[in-house]
Short mmCIF file of C-alpha atoms and ligand atoms in Angstrom, two decimals:
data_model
loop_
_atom_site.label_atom_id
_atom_site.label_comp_id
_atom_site.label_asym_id
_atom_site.label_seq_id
_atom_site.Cartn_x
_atom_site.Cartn_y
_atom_site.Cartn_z
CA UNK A 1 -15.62 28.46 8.18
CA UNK A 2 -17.02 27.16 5.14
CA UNK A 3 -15.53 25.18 1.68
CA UNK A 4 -16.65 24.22 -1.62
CA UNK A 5 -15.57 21.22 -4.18
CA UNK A 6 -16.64 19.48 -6.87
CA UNK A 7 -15.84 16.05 -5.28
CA UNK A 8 -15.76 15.95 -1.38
CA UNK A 9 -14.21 12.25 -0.40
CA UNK A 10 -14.76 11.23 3.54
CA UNK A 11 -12.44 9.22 4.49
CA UNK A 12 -8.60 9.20 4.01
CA UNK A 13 -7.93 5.62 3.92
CA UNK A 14 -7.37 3.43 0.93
CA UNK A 15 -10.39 3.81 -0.52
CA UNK A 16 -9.88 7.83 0.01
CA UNK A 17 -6.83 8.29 -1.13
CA UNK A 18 -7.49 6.41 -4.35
CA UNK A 19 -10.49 7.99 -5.38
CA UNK A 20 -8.59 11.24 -5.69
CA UNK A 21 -5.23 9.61 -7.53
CA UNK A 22 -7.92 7.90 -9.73
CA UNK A 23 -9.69 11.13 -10.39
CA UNK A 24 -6.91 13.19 -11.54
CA UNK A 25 -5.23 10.00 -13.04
CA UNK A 26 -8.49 10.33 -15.24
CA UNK A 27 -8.20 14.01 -16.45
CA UNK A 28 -10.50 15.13 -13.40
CA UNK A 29 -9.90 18.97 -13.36
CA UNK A 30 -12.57 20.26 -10.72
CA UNK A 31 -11.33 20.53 -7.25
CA UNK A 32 -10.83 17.97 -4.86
CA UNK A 33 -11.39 18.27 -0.95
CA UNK A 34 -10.40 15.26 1.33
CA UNK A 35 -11.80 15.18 5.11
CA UNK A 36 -10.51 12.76 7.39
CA UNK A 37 -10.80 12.09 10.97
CA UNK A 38 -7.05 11.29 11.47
CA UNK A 39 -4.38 13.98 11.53
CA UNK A 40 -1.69 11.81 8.89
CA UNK A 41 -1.56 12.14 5.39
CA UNK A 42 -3.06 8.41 3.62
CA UNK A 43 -1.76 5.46 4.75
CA UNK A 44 -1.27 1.79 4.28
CA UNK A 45 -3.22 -0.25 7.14
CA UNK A 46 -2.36 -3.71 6.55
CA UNK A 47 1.20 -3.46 7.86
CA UNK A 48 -0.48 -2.00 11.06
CA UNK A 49 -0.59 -5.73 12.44
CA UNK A 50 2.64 -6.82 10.11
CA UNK A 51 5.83 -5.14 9.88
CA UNK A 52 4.61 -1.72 11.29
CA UNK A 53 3.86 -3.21 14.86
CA UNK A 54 6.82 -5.64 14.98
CA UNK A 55 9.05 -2.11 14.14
CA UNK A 56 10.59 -3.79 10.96
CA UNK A 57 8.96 -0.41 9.02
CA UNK A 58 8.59 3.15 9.78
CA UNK A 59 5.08 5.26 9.25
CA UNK A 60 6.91 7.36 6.11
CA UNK A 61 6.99 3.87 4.73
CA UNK A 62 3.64 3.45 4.76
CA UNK A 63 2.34 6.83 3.22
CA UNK A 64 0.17 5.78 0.16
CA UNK A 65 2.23 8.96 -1.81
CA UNK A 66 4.74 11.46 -0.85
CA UNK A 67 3.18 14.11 1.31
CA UNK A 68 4.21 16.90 -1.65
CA UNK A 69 2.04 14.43 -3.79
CA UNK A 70 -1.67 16.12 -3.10
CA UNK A 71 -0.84 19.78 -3.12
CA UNK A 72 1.15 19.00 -6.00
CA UNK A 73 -2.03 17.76 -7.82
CA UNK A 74 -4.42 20.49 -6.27
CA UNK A 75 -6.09 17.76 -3.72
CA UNK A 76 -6.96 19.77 -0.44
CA UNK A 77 -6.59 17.31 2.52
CA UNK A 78 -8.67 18.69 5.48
CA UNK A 79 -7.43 16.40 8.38
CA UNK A 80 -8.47 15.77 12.16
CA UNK A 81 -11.92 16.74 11.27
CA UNK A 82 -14.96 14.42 11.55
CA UNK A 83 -17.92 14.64 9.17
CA UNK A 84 -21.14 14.48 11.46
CA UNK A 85 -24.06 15.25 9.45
CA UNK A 86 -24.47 15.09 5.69
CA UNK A 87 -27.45 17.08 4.02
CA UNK A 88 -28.40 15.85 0.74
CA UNK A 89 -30.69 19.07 -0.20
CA UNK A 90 -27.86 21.76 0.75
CA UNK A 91 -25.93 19.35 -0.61
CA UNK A 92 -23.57 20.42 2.52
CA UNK A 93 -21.39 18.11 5.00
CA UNK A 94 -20.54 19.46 8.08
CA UNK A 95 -17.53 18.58 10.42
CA UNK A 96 -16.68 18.27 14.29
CA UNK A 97 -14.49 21.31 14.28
CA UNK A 98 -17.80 23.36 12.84
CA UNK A 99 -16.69 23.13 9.04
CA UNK A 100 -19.32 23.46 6.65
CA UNK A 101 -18.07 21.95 3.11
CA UNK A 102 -20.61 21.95 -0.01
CA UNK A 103 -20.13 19.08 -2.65
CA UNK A 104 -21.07 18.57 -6.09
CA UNK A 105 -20.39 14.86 -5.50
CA UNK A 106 -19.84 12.96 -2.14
CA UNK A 107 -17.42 10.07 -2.07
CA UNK A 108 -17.75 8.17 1.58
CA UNK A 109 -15.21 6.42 1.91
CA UNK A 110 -15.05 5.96 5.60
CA UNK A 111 -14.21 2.33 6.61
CA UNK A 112 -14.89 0.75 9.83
CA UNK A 113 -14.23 1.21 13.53
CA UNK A 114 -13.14 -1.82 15.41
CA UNK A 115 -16.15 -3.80 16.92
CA UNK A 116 -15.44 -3.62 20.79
CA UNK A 117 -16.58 -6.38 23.30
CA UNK A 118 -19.69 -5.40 25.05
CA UNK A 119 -18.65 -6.99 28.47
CA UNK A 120 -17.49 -6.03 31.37
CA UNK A 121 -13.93 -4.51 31.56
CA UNK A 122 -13.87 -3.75 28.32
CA UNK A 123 -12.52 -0.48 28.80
CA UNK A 124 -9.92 -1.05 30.84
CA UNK A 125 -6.23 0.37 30.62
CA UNK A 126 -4.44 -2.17 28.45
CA UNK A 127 -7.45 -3.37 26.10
CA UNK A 128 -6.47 -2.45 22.81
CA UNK A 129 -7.50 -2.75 19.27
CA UNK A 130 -5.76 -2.07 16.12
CA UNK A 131 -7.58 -0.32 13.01
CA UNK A 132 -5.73 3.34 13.10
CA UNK A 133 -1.73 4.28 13.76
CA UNK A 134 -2.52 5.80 16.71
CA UNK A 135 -4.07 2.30 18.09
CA UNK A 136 -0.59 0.52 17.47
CA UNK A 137 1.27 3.31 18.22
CA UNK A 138 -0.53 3.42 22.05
CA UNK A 139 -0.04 -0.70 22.31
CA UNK A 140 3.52 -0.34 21.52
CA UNK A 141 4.67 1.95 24.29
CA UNK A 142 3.28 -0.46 26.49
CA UNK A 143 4.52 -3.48 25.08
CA UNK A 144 7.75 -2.87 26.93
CA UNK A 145 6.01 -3.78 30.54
CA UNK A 146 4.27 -6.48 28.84
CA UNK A 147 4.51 -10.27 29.08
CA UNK A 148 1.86 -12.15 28.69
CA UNK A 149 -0.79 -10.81 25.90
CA UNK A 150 -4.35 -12.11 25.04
CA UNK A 151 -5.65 -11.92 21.69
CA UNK A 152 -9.23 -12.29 21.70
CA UNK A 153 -10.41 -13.21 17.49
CA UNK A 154 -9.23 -15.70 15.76
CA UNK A 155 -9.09 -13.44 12.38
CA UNK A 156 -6.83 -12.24 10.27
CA UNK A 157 -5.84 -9.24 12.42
CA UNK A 158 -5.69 -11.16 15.55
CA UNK A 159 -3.30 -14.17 13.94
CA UNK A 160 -1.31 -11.51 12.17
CA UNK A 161 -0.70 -9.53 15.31
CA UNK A 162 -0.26 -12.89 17.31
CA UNK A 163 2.53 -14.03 15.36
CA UNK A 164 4.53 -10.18 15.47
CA UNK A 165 4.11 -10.59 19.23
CA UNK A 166 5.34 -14.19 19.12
CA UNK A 167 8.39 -13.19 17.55
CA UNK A 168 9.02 -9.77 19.85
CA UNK A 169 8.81 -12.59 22.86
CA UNK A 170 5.39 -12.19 24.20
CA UNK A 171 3.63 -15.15 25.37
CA UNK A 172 0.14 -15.05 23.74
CA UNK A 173 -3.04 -16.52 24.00
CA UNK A 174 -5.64 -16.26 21.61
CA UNK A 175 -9.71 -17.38 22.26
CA UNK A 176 -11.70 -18.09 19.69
CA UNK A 177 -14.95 -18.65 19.88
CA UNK A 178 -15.70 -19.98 17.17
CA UNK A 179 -14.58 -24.08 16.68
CA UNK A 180 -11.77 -22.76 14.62
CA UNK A 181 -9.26 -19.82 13.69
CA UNK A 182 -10.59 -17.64 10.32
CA UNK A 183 -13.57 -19.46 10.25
CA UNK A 184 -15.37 -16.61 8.94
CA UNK A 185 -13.06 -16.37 5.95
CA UNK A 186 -11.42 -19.81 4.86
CA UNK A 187 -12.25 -23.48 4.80
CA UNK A 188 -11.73 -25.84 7.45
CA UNK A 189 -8.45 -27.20 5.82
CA UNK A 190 -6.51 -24.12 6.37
CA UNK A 191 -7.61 -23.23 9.72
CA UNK A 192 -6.04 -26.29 11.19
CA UNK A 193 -2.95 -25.33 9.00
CA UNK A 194 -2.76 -22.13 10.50
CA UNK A 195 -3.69 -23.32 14.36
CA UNK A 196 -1.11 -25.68 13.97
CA UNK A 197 1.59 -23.36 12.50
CA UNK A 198 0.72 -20.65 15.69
CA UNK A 199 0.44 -23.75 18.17
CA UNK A 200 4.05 -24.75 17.38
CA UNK A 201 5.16 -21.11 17.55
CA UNK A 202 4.37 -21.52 21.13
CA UNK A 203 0.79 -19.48 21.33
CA UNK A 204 -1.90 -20.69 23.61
CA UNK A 205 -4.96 -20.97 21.33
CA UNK A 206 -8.71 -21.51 22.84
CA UNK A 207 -10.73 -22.68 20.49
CA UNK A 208 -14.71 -22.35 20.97
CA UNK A 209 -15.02 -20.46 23.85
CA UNK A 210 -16.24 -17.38 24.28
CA UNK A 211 -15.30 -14.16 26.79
CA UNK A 212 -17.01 -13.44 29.82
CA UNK A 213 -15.42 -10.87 31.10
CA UNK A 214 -12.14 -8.76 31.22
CA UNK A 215 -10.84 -8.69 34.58
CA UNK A 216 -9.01 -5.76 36.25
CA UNK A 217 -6.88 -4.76 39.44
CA UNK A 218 -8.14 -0.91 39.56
CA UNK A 219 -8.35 0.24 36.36
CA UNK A 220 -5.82 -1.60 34.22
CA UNK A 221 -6.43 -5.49 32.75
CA UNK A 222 -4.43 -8.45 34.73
CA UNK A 223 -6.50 -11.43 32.76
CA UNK A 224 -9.34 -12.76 30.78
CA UNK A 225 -12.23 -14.64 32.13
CA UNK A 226 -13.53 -17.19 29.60
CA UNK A 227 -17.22 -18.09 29.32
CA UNK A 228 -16.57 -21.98 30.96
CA UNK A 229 -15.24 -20.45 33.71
CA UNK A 230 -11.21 -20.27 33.60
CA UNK A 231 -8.92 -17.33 34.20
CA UNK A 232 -6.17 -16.20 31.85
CA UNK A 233 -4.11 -13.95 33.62
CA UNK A 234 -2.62 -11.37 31.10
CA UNK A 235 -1.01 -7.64 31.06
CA UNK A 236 -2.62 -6.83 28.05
CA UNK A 237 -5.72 -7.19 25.37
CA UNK A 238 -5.96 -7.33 22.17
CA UNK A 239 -9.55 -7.28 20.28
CA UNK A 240 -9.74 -8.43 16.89
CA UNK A 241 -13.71 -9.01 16.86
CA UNK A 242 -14.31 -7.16 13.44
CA UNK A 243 -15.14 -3.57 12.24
CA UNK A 244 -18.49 -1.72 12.62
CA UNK A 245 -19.18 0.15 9.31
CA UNK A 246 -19.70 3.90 9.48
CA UNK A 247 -22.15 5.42 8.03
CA UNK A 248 -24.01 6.80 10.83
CA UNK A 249 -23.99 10.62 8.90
CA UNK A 250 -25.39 9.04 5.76
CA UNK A 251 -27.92 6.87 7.49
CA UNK A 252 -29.69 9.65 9.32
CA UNK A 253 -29.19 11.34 5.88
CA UNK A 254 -31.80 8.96 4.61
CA UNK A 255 -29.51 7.04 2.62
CA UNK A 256 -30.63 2.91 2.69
CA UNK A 257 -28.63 0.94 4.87
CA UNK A 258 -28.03 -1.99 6.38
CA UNK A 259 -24.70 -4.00 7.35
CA UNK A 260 -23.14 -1.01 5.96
CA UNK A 261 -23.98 1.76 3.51
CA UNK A 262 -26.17 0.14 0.10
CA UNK A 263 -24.80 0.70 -3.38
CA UNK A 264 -25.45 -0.77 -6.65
CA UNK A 265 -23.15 -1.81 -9.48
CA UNK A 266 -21.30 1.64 -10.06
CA UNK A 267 -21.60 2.25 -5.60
CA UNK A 268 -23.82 5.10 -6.32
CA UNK A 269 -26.01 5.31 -2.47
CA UNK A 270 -29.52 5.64 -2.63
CA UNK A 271 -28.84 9.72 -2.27
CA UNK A 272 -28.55 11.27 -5.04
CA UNK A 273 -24.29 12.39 -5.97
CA UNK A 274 -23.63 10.58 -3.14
CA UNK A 275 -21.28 7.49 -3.52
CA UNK A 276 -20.00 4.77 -1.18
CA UNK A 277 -16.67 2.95 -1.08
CA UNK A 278 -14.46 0.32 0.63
CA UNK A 279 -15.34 -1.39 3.79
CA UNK A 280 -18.62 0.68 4.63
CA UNK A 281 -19.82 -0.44 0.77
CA UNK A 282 -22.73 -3.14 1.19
CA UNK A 283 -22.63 -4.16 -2.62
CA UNK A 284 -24.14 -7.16 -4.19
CA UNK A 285 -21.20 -9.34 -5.76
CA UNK A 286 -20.96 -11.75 -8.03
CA UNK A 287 -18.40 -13.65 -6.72
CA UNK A 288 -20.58 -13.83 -3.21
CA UNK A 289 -23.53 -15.35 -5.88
CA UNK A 290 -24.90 -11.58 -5.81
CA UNK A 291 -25.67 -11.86 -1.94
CA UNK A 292 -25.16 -8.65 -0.74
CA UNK A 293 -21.18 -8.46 1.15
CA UNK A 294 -19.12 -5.73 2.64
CA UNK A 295 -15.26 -6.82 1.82
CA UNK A 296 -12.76 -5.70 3.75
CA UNK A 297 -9.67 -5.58 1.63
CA UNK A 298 -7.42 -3.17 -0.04
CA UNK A 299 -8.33 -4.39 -3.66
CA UNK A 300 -11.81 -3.66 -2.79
CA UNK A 301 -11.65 0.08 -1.30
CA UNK A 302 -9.06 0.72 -4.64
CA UNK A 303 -11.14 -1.13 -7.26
CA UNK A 304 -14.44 0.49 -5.93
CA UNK A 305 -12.53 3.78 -6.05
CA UNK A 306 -11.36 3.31 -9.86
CA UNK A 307 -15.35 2.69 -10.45
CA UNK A 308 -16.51 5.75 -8.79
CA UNK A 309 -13.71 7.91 -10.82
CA UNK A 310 -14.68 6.78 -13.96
CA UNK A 311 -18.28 7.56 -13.37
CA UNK A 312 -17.44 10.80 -12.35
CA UNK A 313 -15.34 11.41 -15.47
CA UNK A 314 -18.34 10.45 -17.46
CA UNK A 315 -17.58 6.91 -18.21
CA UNK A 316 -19.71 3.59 -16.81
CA UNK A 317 -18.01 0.76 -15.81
CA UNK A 318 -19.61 -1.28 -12.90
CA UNK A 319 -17.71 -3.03 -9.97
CA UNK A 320 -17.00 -6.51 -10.47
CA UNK A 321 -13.27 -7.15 -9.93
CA UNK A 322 -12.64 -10.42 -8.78
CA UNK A 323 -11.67 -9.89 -4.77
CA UNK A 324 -7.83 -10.95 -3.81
CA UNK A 325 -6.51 -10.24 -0.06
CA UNK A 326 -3.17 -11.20 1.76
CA UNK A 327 -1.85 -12.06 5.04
CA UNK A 328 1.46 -12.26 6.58
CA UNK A 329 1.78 -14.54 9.56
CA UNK A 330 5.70 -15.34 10.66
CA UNK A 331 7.25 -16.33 7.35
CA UNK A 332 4.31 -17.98 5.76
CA UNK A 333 2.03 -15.64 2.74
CA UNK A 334 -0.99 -16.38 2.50
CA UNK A 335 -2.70 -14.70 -0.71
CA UNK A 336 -6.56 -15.64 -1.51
CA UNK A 337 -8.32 -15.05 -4.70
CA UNK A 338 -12.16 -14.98 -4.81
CA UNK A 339 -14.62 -15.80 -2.27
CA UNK A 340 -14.71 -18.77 -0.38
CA UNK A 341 -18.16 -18.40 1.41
CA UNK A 342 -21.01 -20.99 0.84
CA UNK A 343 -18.31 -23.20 -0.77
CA UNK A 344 -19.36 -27.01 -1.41
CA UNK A 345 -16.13 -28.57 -2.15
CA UNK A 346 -12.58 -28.10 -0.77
CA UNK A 347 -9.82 -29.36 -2.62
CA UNK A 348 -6.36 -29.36 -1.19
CA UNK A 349 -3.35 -28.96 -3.82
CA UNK A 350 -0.15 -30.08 -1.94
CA UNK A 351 0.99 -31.14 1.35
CA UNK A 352 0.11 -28.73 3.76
CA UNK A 353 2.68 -29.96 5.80
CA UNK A 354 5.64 -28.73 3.18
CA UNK A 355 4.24 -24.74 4.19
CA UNK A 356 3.63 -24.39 0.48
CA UNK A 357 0.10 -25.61 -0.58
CA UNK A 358 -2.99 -24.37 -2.06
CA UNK A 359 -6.53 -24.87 -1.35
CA UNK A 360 -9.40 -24.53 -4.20
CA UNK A 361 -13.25 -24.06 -3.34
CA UNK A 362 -15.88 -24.85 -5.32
CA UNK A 363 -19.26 -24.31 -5.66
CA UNK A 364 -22.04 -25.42 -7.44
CA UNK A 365 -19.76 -27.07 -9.74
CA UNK A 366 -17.76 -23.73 -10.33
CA UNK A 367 -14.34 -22.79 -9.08
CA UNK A 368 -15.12 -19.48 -6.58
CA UNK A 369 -11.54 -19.18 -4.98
CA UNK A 370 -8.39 -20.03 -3.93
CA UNK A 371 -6.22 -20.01 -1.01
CA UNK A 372 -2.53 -20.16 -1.44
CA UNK A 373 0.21 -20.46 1.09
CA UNK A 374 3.69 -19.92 -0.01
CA UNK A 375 2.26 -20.38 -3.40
CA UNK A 376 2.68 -17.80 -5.62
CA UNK A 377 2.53 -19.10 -8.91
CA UNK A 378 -1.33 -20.76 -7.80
CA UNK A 379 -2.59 -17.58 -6.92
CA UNK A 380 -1.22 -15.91 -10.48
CA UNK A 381 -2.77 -18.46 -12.28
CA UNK A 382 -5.53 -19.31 -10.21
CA UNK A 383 -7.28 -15.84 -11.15
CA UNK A 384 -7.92 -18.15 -14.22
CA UNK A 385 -10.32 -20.09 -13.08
CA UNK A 386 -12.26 -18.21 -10.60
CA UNK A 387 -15.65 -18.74 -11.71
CA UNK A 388 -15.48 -21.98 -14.40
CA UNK A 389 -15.92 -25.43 -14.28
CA UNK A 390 -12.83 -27.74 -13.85
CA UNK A 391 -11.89 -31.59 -13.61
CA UNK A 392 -11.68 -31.74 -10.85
CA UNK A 393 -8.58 -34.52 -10.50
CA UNK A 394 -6.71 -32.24 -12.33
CA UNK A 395 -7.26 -29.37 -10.10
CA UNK A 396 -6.43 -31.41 -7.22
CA UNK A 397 -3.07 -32.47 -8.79
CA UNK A 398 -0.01 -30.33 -7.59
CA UNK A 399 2.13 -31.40 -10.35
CA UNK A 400 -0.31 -29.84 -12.95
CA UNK A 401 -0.48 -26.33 -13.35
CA UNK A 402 -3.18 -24.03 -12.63
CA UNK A 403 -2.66 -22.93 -16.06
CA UNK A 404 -2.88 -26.16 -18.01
CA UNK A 405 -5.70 -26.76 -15.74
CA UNK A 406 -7.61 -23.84 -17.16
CA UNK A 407 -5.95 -24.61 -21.04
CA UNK A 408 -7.72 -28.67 -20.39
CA UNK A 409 -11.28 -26.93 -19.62
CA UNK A 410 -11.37 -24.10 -22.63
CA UNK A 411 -10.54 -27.01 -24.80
CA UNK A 412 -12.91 -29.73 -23.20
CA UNK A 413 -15.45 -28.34 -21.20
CA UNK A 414 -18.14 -25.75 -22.38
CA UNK A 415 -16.74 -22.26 -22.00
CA UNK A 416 -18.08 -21.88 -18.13
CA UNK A 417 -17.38 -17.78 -17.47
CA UNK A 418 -20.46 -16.89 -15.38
CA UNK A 419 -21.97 -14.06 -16.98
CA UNK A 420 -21.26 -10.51 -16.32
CA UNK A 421 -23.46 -8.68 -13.55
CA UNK A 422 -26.63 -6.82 -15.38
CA UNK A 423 -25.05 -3.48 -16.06
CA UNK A 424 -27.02 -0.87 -14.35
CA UNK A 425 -29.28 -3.07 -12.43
CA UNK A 426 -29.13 -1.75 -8.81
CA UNK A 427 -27.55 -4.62 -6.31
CA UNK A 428 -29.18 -3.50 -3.67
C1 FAD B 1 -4.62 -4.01 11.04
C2 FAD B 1 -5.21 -4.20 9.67
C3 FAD B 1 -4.62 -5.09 8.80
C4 FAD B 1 -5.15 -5.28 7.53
N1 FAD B 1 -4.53 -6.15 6.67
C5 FAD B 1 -4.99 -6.26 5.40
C6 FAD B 1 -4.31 -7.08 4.45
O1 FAD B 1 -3.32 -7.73 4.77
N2 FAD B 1 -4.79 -7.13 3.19
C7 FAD B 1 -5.91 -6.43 2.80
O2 FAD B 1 -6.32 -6.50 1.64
N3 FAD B 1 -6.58 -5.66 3.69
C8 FAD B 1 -6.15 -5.56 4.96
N4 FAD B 1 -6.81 -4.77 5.86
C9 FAD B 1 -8.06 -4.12 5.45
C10 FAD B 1 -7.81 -2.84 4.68
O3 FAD B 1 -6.88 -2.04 5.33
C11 FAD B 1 -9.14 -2.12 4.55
O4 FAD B 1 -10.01 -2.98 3.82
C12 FAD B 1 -9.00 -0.80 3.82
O5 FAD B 1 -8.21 0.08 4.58
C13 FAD B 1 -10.37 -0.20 3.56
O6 FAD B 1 -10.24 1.06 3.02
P1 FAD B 1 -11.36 2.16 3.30
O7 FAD B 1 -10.96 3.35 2.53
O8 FAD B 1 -12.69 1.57 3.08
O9 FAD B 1 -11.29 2.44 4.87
P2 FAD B 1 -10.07 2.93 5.74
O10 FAD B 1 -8.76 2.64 5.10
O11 FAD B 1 -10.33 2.39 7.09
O12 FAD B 1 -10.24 4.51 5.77
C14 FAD B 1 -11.33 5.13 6.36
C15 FAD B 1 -10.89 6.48 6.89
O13 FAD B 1 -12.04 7.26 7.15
C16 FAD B 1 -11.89 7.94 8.38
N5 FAD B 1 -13.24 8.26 8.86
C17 FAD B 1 -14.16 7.42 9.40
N6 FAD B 1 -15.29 8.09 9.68
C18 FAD B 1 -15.08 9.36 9.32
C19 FAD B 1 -15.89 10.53 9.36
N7 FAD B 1 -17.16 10.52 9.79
N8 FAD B 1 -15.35 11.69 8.93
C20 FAD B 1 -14.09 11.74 8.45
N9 FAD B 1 -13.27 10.66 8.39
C21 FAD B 1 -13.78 9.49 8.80
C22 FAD B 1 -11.14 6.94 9.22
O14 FAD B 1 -10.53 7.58 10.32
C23 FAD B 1 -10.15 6.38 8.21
O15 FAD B 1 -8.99 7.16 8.15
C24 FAD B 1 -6.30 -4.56 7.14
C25 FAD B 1 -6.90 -3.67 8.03
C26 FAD B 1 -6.36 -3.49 9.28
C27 FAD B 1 -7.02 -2.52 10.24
#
């Protein structure tokens, strides 16, 4: 069986799904085809490890549109299949159930699979990892014989699902190892926040030590076997190590690649029609200082899709939103704006102690993000200042806004906006 569009996207996900809204939000009238590997319509992921897994919110819920939606605006969704090889002179994709689909343009737009552990046991019945429905759909209908969980990642995911399984009554452990929880992602000051927060909701956390090996009576899990030595005896695993890009089509497809696929300013890949998107996209940023970063966030994969729309409707506007992400971990909301990575200075706004704070980075001088718990109006305002120079007693005063904090340095600092990224230089 063969197909033919003018815009083949790989991937339903976020980044997907709004590539195709984008498109015909644009005026796009050339046809539209849509492979994914999984058999739902586009989804929402984040409440995977929120509301979805504690059962507050059913999967219609987290449809990204109506299922009537696509056909209604001529978008062909070809599901269950898996693209396995891309050919950039046929200008052809082909798929695991023997599909052969030509392109004019490729989107690929096709996230990340979760990062396994590489030790022994790590297959075992009851090791788990959550990146698809179908992941938390298999954990749930075991949670019911389950008591005592291990969460191995001290991330985002890990916390998040931690602190659903808290509530449902589990008793959970999670090993870091790493000296401390999100360290990958946030500043010192609100990992302790959050290990104490978790610590008082009763969860076991091991900090800086590593996994040795899952253990196992036949073949399902009954612990975890740390790297100095101690047993955790458990019922069931949970990885939350990271994602692995995927981009092994395009990469034997000759397109350059490294911690994921390369794209420059407008996530054109170094083949030609071919585009990249979302957590696969290995762009340079200027909020990362133009090193080159794959984010993992929603705003990304929809704000890289808007930029690969417009191009394909003929306009040019290169990527460089400023990145925002969320977490929900029991009834605190975290919301982060910018990047915190190679930060300098930490400044804490607020007692952390009253579960409504915020925490500004800074480097070189320069505001580069902000992490705010409980603290919406920060993270409105604090958009602001992502990239300018600040007094810095001001910014550390709670009492003064993030707003009058930004009105104090357009009126007495030089204007400090870092400059736009070079418009059609490659960031690669
Ligand atoms: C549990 C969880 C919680 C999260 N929480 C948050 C949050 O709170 N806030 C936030 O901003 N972000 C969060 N994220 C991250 C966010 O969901 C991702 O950044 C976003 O989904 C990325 O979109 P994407 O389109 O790049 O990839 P995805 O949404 O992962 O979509 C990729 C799709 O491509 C499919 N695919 C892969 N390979 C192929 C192939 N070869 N052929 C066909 N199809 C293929 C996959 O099956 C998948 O459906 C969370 C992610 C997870 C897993």
């Amino acid at each position: 069986m063969s197909g033919a569009f003018d815009v083949v996207i790989v991937g339903t996900g976020h980044g997907g799904a709004q590539t195709a809204i984008a498109l015909r939000k644009h005026g796009f009238e050339g046809s539209i085809g849509m492979i994914g590997e999984e058999q739902f319509p586009p989804y929402e992921r984040p409440p995977l490890s929120k509301d979805y897994l504690a059962g507050s919110k059913s999967f219609e819920r987290l449809l990204i549109r109506p299922a009537q939606f696509w056909a209604e605006r001529s978008i062909e969704i070809i599901s269950g299949q898996r693209v396995e090889t891309v050919d950039p002179t046929r200008r052809e994709v082909t798929t695991s159930g023997g599909l052969r689909v030509a392109y004019g343009s490729l989107v690929w737009a096709a996230g990340g699979s979760a990062r396994r552990l590489g030790c022994e046991g790590h297959d075992l019945a009851g090791v788990h990892s959550i990146r698809n429905k179908a992941d938390v759909d298999a954990m749930v209908d075991e949670l019911v014989a389950v008591e005592r969980i291990c969460v191995i990642g001290g991330g985002f995911i890990g916390l998040e699902a931690a602190a659903v399984l808290t509530k449902l009554g589990k008793q959970i452990t999670v090993i870091e190892a790493q000296e401390r929880v999100l360290s990958r992602v946030a500043g010192p000051a609100l990992s302790r926040f959050f290990e104490i927060e978790h610590r008082s909701h009763g969860v076991d956390l091991r900090l800086g030590v590593g996994v040795d090996r899952i253990l196992g009576d036949g073949d399902r899990v009954t612990g975890v076997r740390l790297a100095d030595g101690n047993d955790i005896p458990c019922d069931m695993v949970i990885v939350g190590i990271g994602i692995v890009p995927e981009m092994g089509p395009l990469l034997n497809a000759g397109a350059r690649c490294g911690n994921g696929v390369e794209v420059d300013a407008y996530c054109r890949t170094s083949l030609p029609d071919v585009y990249a998107i979302g957590d696969c996209a290995l762009h340079g940023n200027v909020h990362a200082d133009w090193t080159q970063v794959r984010l993992e966030s929603v705003q990304n994969a929809n704000d890289m899709a808007m930029t690969v729309a417009k191009t394909l409707c003929g306009g040019s506007e290169p990527y460089c939103a400023v990145p925002w992400f969320w977490s929900e971990q029991y009834d605190l909301k975290l919301q982060t704006i910018g990047l915190s990575s190679g930060h300098d200075v930490e400044i804490v706004r607020g007692d952390p102690a009253s579960r409504s704070f915020s925490i500004a980075y800074l480097r070189a001088g320069r505001v580069i993000a902000f992490d705010c718990v409980n603290a919406v109006r920060d993270y409105v305002q604090g958009k602001g200042l992502i990239l300018r120079v600040v007094d810095l007693v001001r910014l550390g005063d709670p009492s003064i806004s993030l707003k009058d904090v930004a009105s104090a340095a357009e009126r007495g600092t030089p204007s400090s906006k870092a400059t736009k990224p070079t418009v059609g230089a490659r960031a690669v």
